[in-house]
mmCIF file of C-alpha atoms in Angstrom:
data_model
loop_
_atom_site.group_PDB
_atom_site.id
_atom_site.type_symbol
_atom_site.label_atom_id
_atom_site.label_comp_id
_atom_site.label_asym_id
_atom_site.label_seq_id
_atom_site.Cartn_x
_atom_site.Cartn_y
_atom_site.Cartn_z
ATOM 1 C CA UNK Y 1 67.464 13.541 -33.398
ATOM 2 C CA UNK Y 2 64.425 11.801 -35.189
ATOM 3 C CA UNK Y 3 65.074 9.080 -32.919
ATOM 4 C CA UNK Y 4 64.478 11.152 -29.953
ATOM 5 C CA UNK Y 5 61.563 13.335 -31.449
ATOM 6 C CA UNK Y 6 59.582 9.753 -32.109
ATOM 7 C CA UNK Y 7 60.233 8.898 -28.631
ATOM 8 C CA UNK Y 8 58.928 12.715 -27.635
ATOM 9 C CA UNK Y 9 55.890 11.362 -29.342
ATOM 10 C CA UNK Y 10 54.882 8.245 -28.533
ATOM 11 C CA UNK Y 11 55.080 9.296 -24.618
ATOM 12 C CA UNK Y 12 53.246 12.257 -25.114
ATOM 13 C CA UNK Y 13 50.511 10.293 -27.589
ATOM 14 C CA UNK Y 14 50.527 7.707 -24.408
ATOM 15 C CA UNK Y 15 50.137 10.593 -22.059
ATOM 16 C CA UNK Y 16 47.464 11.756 -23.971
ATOM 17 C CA UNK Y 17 45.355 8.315 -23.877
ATOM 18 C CA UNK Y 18 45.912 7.816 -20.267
ATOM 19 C CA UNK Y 19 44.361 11.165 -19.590
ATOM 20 C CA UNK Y 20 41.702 10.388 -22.073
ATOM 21 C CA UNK Y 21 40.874 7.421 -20.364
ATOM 22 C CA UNK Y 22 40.917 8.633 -16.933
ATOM 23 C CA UNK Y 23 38.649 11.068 -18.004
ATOM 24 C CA UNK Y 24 36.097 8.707 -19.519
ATOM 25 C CA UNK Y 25 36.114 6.362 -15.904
ATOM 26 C CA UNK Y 26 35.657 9.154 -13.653
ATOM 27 C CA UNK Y 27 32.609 10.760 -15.926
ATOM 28 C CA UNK Y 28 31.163 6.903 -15.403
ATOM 29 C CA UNK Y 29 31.362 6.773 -12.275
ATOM 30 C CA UNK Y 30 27.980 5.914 -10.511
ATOM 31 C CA UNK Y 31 26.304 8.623 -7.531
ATOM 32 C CA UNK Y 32 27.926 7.318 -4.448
ATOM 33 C CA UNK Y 33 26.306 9.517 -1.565
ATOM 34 C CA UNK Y 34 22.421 9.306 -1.286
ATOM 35 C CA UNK Y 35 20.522 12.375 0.574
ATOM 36 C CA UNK Y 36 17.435 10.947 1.514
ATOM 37 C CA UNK Y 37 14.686 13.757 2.362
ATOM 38 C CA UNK Y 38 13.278 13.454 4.881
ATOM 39 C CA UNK Y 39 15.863 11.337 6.610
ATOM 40 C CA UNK Y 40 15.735 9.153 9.134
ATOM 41 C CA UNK Y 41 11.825 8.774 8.216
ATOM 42 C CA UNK Y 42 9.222 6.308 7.750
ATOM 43 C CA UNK Y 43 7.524 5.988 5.127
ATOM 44 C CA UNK Y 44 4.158 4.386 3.910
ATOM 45 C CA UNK Y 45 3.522 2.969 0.036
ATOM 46 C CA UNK Y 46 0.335 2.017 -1.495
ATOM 47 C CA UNK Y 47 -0.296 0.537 -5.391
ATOM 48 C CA UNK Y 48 -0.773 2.910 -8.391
ATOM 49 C CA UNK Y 49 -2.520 -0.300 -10.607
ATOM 50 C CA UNK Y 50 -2.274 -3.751 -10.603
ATOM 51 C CA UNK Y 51 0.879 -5.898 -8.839
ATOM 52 C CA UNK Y 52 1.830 -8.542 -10.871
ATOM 53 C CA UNK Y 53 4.301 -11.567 -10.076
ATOM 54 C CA UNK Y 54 4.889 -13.761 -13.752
ATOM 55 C CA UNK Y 55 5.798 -17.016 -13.179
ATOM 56 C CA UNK Y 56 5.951 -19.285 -16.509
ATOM 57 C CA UNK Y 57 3.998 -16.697 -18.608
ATOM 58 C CA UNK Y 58 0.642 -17.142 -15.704
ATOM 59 C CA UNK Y 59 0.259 -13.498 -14.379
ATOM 60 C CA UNK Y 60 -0.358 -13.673 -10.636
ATOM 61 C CA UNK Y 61 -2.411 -10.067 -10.108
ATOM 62 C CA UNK Y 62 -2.710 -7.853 -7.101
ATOM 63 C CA UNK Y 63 -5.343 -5.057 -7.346
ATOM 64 C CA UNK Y 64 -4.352 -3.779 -3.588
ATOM 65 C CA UNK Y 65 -1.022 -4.414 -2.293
ATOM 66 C CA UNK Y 66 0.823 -1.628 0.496
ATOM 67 C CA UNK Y 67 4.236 -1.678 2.184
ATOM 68 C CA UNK Y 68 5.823 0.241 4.971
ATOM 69 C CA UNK Y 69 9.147 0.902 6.297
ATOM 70 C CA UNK Y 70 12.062 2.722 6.907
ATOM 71 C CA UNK Y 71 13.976 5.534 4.937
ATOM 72 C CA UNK Y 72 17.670 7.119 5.460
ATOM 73 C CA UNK Y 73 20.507 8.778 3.886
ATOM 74 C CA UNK Y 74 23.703 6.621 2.826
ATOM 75 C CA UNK Y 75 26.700 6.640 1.516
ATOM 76 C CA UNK Y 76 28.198 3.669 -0.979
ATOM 77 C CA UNK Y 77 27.808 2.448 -4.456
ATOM 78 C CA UNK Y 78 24.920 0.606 -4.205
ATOM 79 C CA UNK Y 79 23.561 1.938 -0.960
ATOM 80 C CA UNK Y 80 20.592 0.684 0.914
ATOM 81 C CA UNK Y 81 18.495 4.177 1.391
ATOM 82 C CA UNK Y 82 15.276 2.010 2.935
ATOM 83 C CA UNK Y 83 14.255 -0.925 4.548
ATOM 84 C CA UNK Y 84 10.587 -2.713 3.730
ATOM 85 C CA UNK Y 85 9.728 -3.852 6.871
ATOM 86 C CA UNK Y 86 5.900 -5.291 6.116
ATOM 87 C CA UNK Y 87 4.475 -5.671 2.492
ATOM 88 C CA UNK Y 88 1.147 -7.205 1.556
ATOM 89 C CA UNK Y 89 0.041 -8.512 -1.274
ATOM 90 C CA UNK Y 90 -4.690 -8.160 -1.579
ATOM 91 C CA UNK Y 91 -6.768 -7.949 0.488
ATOM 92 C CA UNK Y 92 -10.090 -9.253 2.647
ATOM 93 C CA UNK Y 93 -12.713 -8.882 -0.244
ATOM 94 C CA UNK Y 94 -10.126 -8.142 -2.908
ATOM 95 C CA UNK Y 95 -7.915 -11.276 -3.273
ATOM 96 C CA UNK Y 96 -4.533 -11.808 -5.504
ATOM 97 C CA UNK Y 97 -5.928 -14.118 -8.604
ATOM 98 C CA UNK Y 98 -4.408 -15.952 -11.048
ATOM 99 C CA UNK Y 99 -6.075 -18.698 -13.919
ATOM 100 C CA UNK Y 100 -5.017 -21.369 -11.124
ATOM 101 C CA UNK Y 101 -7.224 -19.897 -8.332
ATOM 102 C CA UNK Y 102 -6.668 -17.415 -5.647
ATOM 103 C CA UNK Y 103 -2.944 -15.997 -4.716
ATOM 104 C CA UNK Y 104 -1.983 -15.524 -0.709
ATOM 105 C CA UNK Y 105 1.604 -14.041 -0.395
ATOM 106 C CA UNK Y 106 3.343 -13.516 2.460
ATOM 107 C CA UNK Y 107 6.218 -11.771 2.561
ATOM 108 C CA UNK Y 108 9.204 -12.469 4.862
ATOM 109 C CA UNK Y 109 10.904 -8.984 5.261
ATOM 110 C CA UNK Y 110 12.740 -6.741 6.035
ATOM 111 C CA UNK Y 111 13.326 -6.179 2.258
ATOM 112 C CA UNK Y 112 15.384 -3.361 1.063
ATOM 113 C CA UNK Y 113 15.722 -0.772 -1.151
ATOM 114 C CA UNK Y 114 18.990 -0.046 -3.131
ATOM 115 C CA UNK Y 115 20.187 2.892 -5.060
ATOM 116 C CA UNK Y 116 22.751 2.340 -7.646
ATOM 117 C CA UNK Y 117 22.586 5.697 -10.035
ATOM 118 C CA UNK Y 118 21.325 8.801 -9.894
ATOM 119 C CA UNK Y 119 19.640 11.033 -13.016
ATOM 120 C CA UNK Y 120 19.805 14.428 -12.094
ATOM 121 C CA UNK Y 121 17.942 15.971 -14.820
ATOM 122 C CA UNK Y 122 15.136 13.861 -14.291
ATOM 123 C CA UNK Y 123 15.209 13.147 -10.258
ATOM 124 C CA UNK Y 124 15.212 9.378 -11.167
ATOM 125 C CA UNK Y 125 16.788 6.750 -9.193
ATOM 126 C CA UNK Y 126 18.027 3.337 -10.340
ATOM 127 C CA UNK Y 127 18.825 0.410 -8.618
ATOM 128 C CA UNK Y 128 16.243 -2.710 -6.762
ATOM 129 C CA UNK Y 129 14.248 -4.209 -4.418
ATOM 130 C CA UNK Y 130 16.412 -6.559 -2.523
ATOM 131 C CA UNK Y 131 16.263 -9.397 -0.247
ATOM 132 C CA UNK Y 132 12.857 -10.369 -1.673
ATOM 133 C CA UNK Y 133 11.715 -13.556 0.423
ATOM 134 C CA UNK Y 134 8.070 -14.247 -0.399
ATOM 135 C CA UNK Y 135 5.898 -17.640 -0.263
ATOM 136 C CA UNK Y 136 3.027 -17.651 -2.080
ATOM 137 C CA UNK Y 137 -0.001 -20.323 -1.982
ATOM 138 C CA UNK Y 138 -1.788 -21.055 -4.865
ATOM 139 C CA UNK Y 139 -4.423 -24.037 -4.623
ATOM 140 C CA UNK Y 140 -2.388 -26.785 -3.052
ATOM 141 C CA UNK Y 141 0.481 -25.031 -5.019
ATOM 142 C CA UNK Y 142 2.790 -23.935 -2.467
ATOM 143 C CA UNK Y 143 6.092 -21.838 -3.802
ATOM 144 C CA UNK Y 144 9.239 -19.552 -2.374
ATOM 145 C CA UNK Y 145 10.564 -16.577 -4.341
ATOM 146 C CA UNK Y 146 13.869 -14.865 -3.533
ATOM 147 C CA UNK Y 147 16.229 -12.549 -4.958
ATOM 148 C CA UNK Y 148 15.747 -9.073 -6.207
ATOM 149 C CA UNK Y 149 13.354 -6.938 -8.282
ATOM 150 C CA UNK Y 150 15.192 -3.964 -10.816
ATOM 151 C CA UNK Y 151 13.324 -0.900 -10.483
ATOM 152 C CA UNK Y 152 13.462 3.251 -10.457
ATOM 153 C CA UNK Y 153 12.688 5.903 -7.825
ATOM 154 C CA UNK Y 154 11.165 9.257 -9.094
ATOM 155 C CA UNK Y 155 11.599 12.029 -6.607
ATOM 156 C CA UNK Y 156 8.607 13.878 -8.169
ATOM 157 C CA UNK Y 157 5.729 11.699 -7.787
ATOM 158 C CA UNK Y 158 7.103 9.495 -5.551
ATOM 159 C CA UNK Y 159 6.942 6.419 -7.589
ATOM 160 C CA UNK Y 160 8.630 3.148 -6.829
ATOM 161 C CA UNK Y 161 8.301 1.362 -10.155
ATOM 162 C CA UNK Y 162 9.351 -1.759 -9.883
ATOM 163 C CA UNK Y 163 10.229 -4.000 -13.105
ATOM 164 C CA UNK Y 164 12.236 -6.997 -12.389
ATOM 165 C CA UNK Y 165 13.611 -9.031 -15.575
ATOM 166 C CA UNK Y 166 13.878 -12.247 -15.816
ATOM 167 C CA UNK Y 167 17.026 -13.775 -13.690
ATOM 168 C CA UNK Y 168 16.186 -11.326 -11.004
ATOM 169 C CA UNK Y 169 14.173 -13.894 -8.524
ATOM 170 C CA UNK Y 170 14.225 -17.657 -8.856
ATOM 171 C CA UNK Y 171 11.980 -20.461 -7.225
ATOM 172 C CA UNK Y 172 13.813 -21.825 -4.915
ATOM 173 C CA UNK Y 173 11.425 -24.530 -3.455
ATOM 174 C CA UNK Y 174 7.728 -25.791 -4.447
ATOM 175 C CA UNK Y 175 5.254 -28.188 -3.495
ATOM 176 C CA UNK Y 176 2.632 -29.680 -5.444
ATOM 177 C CA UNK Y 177 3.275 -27.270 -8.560
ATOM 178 C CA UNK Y 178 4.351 -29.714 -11.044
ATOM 179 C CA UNK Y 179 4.749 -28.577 -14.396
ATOM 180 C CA UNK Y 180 3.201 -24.869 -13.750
ATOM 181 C CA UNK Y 181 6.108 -23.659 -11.420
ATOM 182 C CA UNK Y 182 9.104 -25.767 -11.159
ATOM 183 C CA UNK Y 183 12.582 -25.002 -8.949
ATOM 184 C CA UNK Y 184 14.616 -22.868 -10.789
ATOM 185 C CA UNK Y 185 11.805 -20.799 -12.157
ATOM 186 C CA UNK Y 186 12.632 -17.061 -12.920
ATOM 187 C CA UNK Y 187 9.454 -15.262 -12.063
ATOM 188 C CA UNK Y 188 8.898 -11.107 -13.452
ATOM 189 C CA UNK Y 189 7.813 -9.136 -9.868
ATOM 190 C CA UNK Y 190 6.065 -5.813 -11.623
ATOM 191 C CA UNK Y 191 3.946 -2.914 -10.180
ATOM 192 C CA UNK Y 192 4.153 0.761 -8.816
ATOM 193 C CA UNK Y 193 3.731 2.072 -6.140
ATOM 194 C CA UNK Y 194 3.102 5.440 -4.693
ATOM 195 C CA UNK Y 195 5.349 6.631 -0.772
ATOM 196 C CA UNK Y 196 4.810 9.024 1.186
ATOM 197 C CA UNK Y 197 6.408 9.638 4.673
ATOM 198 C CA UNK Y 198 3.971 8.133 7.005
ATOM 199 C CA UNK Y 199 1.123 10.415 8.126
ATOM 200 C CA UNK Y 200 1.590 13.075 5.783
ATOM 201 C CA UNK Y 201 1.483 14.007 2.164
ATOM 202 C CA UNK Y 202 5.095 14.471 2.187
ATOM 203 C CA UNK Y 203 6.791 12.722 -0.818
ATOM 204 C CA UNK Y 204 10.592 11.161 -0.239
ATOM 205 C CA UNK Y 205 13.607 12.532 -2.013
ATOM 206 C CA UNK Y 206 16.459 10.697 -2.687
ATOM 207 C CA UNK Y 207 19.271 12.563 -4.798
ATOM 208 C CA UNK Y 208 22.722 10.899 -5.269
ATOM 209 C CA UNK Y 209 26.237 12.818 -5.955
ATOM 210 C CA UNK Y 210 29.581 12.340 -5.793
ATOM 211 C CA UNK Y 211 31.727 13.083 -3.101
#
């Protein structure tokens, strides 16, 4: 009788943690439909402050920098809820600079932009910038960037803050850089900036659930 009341018990106590445990994975688990508002829509960005790309601790800074694109609804875990289809980096009278002379980036797009979780109490998105593909000119310095850049999406302002960490985009080829950026680099991509759907003051929501 003991025998069979321990047995009683450890299924139940197993029961119990496999339960528990379910529990715990499906609280975790990550927004996997994205409403974009308005959706399909394009959108417009502009900087809110200086764009800066970090490569070897020299700051590469951007006082003007705009993008434009696509935005959409999507369903997945991450999800691609826009596409960057032009991004510039200065402009004529208000260069890119840098300690080794002027910057001149040009982007190779579409980029994208990726939602991976969703904060409902604060209407703030997390996920990146992907399929970065930039080459940037610096002197006779000549230098391509790819990968992705972390960032966060607030539905309020409209704020694309983007704050890559290191890892996120490497060098991948340079020309008479030397020392200053070699392949294999791990440059920091940060900046903010401010969407709006295109030709209006209208600013983008994206909220994510779970089906």
């Amino acid at each position: 009788m003991q025998k069979s009341l321990r047995k009683i018990a450890l299924v139940a106590g197993a029961a119990t943690a496999a339960i528990g445990l379910t529990a715990g994975t499906a609280s975790a688990v990550p927004s996997t439909v994205w409403t974009v508002t308005p959706s399909p829509a394009n959108f417009t960005a502009a900087n809110s402050g200086n764009i800066v790309l970090s490569v070897n601790g020299v700051p590469m800074t951007c006082t003007t920098s705009g993008a434009s694109g696509t935005m959409q609804s999507a369903t997945g875990n991450p999800a691609t809820v826009a596409n960057i289809n032009a991004i510039n980096f200065g402009a004529s009278g208000s260069p890119c600079t840098s300690v080794l002379g002027n910057v001149v980036t040009v982007a190779t797009t579409p980029w994208t932009v990726v939602a991976a979780d969703y904060n409902a109490t604060t209407g703030v998105t997390t996920g990146h910038v992907g399929n970065v593909d930039a080459n940037v000119t610096v002197g006779a310095c000549k230098f391509r960037v790819t990968g992705k850049a972390s960032g966060t999406y607030t539905n309020s302002t409209g704020a694309l803050a983007v704050n890559s960490v290191s890892g996120d985009l490497t060098v991948v080829s340079a020309t008479n850089c030397g020392a200053a950026v070699p392949v294999g680099a791990k440059p920091t991509f940060k900046g903010t900036y401010l969407v709006k759907q295109t030709g209006s003051t209208v600013i983008p929501k994206i909220v994510g659930s779970n089906p």
